[in-house]
Tab-separated table of C-alpha atoms and ligand atoms in Angstrom:
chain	number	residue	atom	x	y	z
A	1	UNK	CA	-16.492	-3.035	6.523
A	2	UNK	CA	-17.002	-4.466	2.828
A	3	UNK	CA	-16.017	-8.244	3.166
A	4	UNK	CA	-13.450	-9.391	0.614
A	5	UNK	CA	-14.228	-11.828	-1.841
A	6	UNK	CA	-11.367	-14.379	-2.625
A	7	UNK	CA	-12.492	-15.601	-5.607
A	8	UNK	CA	-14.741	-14.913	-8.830
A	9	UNK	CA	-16.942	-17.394	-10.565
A	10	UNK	CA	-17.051	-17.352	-14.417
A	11	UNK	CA	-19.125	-19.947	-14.461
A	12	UNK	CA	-20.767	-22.719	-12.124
A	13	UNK	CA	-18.070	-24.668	-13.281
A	14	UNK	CA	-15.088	-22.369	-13.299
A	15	UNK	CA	-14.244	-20.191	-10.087
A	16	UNK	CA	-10.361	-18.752	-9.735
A	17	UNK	CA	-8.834	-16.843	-6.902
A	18	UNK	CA	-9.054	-13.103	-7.735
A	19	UNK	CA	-5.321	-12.178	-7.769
A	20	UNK	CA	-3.672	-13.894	-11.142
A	21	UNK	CA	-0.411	-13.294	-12.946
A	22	UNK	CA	-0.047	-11.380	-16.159
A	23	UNK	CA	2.988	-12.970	-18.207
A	24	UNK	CA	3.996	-9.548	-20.205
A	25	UNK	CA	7.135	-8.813	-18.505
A	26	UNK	CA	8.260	-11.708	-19.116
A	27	UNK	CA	10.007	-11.950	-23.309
A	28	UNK	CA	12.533	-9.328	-24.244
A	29	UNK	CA	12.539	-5.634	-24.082
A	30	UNK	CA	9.792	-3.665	-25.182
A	31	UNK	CA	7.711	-7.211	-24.937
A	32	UNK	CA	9.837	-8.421	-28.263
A	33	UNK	CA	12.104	-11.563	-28.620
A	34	UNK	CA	13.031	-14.072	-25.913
A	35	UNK	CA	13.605	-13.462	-22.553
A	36	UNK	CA	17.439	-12.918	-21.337
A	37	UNK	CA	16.796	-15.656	-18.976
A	38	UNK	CA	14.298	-18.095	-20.404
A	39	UNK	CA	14.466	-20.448	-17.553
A	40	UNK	CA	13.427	-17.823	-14.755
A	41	UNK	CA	10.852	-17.075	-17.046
A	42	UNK	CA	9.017	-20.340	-16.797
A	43	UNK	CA	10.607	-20.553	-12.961
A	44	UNK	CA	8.636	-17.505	-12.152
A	45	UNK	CA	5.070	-19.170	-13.916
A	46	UNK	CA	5.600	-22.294	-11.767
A	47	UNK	CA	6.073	-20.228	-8.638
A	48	UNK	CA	2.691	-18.449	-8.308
A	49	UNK	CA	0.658	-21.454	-9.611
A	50	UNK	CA	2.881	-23.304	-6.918
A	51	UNK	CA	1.154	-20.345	-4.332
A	52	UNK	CA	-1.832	-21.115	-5.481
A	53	UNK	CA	-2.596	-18.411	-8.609
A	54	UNK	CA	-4.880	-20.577	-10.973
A	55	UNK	CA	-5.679	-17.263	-13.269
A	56	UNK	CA	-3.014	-16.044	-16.001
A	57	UNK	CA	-3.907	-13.698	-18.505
A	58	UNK	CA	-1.046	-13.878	-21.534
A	59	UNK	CA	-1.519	-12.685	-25.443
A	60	UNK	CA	0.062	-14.572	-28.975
A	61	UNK	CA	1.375	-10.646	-29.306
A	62	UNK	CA	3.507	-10.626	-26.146
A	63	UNK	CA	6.866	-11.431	-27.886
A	64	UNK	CA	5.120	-12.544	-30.137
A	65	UNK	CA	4.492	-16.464	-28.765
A	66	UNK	CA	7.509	-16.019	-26.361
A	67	UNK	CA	5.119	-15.716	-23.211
A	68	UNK	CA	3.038	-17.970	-24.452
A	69	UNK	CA	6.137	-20.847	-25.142
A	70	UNK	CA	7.180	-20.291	-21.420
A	71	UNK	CA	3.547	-20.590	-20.260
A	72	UNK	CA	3.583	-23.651	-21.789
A	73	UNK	CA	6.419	-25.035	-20.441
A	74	UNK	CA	5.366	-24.204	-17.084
A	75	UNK	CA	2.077	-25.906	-17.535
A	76	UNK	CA	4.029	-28.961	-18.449
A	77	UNK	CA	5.922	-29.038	-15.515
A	78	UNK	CA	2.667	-28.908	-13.176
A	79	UNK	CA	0.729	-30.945	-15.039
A	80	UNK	CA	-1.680	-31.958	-12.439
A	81	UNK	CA	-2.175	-27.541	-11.389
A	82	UNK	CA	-6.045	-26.285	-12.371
A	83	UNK	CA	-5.264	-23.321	-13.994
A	84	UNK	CA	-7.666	-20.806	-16.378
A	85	UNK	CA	-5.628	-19.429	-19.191
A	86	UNK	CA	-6.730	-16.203	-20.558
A	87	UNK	CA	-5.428	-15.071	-23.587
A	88	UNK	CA	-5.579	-12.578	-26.843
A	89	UNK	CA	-5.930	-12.271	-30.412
A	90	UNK	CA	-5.833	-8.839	-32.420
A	91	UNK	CA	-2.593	-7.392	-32.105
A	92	UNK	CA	0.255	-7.504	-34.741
A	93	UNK	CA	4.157	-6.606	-33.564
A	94	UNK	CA	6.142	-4.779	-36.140
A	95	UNK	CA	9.331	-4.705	-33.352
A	96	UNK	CA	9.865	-3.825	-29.852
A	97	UNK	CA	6.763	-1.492	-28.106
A	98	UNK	CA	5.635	-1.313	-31.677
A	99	UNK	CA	1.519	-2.411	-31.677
A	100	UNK	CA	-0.840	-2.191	-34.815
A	101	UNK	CA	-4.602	-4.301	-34.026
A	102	UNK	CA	-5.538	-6.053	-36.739
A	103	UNK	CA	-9.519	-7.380	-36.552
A	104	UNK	CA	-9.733	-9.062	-40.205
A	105	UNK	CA	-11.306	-11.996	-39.012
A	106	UNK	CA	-9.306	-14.831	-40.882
A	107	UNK	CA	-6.080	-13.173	-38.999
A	108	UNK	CA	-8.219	-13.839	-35.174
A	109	UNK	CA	-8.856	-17.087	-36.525
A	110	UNK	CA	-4.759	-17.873	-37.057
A	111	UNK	CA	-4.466	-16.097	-34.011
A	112	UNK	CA	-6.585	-18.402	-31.892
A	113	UNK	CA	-4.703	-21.343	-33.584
A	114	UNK	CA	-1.128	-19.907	-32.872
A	115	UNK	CA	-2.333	-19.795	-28.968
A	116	UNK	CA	-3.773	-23.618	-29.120
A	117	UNK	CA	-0.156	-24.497	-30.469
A	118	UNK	CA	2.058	-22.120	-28.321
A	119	UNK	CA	0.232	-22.922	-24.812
A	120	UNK	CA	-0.158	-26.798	-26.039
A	121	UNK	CA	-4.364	-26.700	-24.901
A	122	UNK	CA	-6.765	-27.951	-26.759
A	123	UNK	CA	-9.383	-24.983	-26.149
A	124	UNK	CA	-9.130	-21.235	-24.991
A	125	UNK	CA	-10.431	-21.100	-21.542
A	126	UNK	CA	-10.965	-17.078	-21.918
A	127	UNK	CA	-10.275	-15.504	-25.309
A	128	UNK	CA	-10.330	-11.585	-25.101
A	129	UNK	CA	-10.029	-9.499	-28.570
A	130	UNK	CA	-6.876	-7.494	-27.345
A	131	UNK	CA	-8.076	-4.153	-29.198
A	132	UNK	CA	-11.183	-3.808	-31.161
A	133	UNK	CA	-10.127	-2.882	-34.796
A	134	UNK	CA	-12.096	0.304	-36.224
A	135	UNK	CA	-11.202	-0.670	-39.589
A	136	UNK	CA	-13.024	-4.112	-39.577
A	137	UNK	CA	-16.804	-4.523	-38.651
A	138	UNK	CA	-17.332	-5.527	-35.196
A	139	UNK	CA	-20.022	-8.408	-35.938
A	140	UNK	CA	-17.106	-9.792	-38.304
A	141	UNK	CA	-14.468	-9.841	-35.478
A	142	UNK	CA	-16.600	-11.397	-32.758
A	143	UNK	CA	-18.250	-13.674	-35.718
A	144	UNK	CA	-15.095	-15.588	-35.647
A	145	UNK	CA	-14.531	-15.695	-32.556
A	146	UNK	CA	-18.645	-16.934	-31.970
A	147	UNK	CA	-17.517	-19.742	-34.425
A	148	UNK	CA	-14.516	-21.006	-32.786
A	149	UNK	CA	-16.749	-21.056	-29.551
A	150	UNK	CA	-19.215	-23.381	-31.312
A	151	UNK	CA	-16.187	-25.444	-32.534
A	152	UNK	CA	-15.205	-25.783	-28.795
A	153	UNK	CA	-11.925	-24.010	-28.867
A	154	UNK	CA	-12.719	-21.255	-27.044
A	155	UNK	CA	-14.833	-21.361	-23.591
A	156	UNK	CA	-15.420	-18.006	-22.839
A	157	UNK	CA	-14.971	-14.717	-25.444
A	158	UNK	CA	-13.729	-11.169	-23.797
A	159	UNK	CA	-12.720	-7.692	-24.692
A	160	UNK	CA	-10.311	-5.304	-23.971
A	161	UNK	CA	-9.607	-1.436	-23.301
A	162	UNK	CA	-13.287	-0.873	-24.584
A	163	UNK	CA	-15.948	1.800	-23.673
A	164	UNK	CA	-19.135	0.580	-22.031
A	165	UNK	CA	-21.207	0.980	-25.140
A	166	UNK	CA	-18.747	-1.206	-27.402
A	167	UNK	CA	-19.488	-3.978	-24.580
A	168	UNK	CA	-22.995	-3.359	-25.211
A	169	UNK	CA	-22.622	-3.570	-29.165
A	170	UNK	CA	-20.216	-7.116	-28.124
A	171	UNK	CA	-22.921	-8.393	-26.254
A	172	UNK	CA	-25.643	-8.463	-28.941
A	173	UNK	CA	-22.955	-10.534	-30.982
A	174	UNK	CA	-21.995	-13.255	-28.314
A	175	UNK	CA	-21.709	-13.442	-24.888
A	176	UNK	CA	-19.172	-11.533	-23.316
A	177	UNK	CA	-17.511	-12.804	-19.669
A	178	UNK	CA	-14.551	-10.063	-19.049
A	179	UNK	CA	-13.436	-6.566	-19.404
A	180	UNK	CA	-9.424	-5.682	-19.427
A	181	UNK	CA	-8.967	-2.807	-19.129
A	182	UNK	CA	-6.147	-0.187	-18.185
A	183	UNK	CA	-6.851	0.757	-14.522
A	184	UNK	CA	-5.331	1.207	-10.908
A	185	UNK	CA	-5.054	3.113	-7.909
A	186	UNK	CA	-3.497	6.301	-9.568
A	187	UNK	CA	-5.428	5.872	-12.891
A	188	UNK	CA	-9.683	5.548	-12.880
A	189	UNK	CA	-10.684	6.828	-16.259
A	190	UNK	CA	-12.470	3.855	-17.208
A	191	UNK	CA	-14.539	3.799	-13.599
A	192	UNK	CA	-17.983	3.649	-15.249
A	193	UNK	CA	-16.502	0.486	-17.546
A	194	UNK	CA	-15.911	-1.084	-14.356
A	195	UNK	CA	-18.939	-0.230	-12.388
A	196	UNK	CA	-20.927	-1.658	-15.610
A	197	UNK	CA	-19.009	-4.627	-15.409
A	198	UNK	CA	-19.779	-4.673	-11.867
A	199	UNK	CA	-23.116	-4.383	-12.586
A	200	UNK	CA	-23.208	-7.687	-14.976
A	201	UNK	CA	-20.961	-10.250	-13.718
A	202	UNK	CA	-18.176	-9.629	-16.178
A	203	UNK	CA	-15.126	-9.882	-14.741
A	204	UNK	CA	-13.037	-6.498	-15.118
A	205	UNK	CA	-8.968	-7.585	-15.370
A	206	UNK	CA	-7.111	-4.197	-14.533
A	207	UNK	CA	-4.088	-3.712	-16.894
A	208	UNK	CA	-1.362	-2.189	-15.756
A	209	UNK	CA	-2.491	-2.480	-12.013
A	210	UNK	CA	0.843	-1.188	-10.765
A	211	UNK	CA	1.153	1.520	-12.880
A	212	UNK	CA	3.753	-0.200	-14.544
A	213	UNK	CA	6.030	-0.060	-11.663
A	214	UNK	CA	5.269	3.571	-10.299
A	215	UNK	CA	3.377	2.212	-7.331
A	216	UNK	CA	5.921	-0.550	-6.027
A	217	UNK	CA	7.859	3.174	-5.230
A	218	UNK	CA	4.900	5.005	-4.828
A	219	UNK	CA	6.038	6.435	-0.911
A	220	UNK	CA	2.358	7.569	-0.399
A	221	UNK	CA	1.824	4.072	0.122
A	222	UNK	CA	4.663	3.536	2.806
A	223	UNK	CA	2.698	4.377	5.411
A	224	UNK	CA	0.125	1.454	5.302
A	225	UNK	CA	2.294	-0.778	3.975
A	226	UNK	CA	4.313	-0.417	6.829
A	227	UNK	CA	1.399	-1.147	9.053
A	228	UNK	CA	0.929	-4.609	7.165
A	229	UNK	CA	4.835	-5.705	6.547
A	230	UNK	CA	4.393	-5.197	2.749
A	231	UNK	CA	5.571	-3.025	0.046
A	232	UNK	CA	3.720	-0.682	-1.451
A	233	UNK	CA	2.418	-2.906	-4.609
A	234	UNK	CA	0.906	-5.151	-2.647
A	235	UNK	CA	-1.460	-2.172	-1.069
A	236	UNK	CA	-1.909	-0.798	-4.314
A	237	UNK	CA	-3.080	-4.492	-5.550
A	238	UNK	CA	-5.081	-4.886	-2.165
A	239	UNK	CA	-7.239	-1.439	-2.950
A	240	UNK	CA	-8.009	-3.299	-6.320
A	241	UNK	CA	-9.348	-6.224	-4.924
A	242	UNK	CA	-11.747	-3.959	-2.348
A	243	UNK	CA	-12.513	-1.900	-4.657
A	244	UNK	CA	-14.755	-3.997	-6.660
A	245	UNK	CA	-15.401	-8.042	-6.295
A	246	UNK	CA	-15.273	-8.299	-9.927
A	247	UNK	CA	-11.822	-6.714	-10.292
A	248	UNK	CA	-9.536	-9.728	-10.915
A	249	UNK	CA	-5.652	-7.992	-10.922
A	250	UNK	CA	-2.639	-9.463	-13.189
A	251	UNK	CA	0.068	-7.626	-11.676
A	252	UNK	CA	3.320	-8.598	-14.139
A	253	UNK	CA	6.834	-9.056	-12.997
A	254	UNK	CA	9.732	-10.910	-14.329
A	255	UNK	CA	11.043	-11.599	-10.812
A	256	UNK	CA	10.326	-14.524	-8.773
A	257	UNK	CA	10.768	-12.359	-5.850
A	258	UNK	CA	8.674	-9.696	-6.902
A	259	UNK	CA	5.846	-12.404	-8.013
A	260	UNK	CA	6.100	-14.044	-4.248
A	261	UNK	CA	5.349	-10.530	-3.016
A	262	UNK	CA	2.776	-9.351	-4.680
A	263	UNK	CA	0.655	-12.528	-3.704
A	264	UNK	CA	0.693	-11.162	-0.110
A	265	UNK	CA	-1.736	-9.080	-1.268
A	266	UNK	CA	-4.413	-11.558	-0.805
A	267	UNK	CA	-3.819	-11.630	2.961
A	268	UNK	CA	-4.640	-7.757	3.132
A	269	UNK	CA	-7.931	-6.355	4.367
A	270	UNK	CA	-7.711	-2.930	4.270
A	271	UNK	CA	-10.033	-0.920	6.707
A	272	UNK	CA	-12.410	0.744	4.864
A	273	UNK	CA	-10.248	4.137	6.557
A	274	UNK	CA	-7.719	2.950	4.762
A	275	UNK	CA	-9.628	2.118	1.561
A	276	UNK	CA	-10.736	6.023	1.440
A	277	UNK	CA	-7.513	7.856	2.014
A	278	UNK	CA	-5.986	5.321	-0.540
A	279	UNK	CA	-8.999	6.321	-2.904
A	280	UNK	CA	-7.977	10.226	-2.641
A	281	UNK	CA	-4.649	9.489	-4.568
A	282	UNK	CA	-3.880	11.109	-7.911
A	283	UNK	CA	-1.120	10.709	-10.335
A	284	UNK	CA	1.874	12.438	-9.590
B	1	LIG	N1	-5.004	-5.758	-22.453
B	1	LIG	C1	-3.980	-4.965	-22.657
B	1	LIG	O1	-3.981	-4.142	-23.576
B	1	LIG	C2	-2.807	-5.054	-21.738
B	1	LIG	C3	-1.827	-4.041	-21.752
B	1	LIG	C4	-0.774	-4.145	-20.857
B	1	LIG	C5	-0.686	-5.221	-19.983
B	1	LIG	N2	-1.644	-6.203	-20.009
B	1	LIG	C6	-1.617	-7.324	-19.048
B	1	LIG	O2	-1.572	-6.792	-17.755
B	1	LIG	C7	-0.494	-7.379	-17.014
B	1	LIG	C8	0.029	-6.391	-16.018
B	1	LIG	O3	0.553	-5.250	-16.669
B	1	LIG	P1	2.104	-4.933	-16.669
B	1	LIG	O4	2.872	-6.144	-16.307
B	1	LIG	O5	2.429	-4.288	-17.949
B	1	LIG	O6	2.213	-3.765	-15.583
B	1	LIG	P2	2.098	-3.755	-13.975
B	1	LIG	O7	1.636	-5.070	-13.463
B	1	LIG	O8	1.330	-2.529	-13.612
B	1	LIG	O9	3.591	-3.470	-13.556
B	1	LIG	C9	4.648	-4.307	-13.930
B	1	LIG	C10	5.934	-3.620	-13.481
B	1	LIG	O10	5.940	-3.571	-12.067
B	1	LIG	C11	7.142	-4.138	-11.565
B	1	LIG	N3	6.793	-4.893	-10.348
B	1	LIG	C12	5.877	-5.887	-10.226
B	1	LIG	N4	5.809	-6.309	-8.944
B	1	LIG	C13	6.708	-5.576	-8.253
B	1	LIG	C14	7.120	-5.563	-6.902
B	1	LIG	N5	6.585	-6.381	-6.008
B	1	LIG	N6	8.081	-4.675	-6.532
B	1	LIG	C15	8.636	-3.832	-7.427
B	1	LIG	N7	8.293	-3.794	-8.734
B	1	LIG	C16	7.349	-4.669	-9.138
B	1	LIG	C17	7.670	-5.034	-12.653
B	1	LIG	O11	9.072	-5.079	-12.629
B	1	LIG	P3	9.852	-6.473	-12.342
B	1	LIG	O12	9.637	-7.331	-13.544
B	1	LIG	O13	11.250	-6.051	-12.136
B	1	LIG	O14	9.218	-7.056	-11.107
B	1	LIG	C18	7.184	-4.333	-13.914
B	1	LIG	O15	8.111	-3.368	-14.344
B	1	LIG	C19	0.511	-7.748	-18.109
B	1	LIG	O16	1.443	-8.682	-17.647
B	1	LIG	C20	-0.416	-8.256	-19.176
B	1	LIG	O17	-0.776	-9.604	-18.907
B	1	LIG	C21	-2.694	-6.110	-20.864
């Protein structure tokens, strides 16, 4: 039996508890505009860091700033709540689901800025380049970031949805911490990502951990959850967090419900039986 590690340490100073909250579900359709209900927004933030979440990964892209406003106001209202904020620069929004990166360095730089102001902080505790732009030379993106490190507004620098040698190009630049990546039960391409980052400490932040959605109604995973009084996202979020020590989920709702859920996951130890049969699903 593989013993399951609560939490992960980014630092000697900085150790979180390995299941977080992702806050993309929470502006408007197609992550664009306010959220229909601003005020569950924020009531769903101060639920899980009220149950004990003290990792949430947002981005200045995910309405854009909405997330970020309703982080904020959460954060206000638990004042005295630990919490590491992870965030992103990189990404413009041209309207709903609509994505374009943008790496020109003086753009991260007003990124990083628009976070301090929208989350009210004073520094970035983890700043991950959402997408690494091809058009724009790598040194030049993580060169700004390297710079607002030394000015002490960001902590620690990440990436995301990269291939192990672009971490290995990242890390001759400056330090590198995380990984996010798109990855769950039904969806390992980017296994030998995570076993690298398994490998060096960094931790690797599963996007998408529930499939969007497709595994909360996955009935493959009845069975088990069953056994344990769940639903079947909080097995599908339990294989993630025995499937590597370094895997730190953000599973994303917009439902308080759904968020109190989810946390159960925590409380699962799946035998390593279990673990294996899990392991042998596909996509449908
Ligand atoms: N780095 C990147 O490029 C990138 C890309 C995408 C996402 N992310 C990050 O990853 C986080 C997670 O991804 P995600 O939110 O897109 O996808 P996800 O966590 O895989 O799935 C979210 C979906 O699952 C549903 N859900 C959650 N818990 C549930 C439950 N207990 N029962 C039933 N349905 C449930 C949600 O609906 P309800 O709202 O109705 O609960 C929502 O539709 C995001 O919030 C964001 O922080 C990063």
């Amino acid at each position: 039996m593989r013993f399951l590690e609560k939490t992960f340490s980014f630092d000697d100073g900085v150790t979180v508890n390995r299941l977080g909250y992702g806050t993309m579900q929470l502006p408007g359709k197609g992550v664009w505009g306010p959220s229909l209900e601003p005020q569950n927004a924020v009531k769903v933030i101060t639920t899980v860091l009220d149950h004990g979440v003290d990792f949430i990964d947002t981005a200045d892209a995910y309405g854009p700033l909405f997330a970020n406003l309703y982080l904020k106001k959460a954060l206000q209202q638990r004042p005295d709540t630990k919490v590491m904020i992870a965030t992103k620069v990189g990404f413009t929004r041209q309207g709903p689901n609509k994505w374009i990166p943008n790496g020109r360095p003086e753009y991260l730089r007003q990124q990083v800025e628009l976070n301090l102001f929208s989350l009210g902080l004073d520094h970035i505790d983890l700043l991950q380049l959402h997408r690494i732009d091809p058009t724009v030379p790598l040194e030049e993106q993580l060169g700004v970031l390297r710079d607002m490190q030394k000015e002490g507004k960001i902590k620690h620098i990440g990436l995301s949805q990269v291939k192990v040698e672009q971490i290995k190009e990242a890390q001759k630049i400056v330090p590198i911490v995380s990984v996010q990546n798109r990855y769950n039960l039904i969806d390992r391409t980017d296994e030998d990502v995570l076993n690298y980052a398994e490998q060096n400490h960094l931790a690797f932040i599963p996007w998408f951990p529930l499939a969007t959605g497709k595994l909360a109604n996955d009935k493959r995973l009845q069975q088990i959850a069953a056994k344990y009084k769940v639903g079947p996202a909080q097995i599908a979020l339990a294989w993630l967090l025995k499937r590597s020590k370094v895997i730190l989920p953000i599973p994303g709702t917009k439902s308080v419900a759904h968020a109190l859920e989810n946390l159960k996951a925590r409380d699962i130890e799946l035998s390593d039986q279990e673990f294996d049969d899990l392991s042998e699903l596909k996509a449908e």
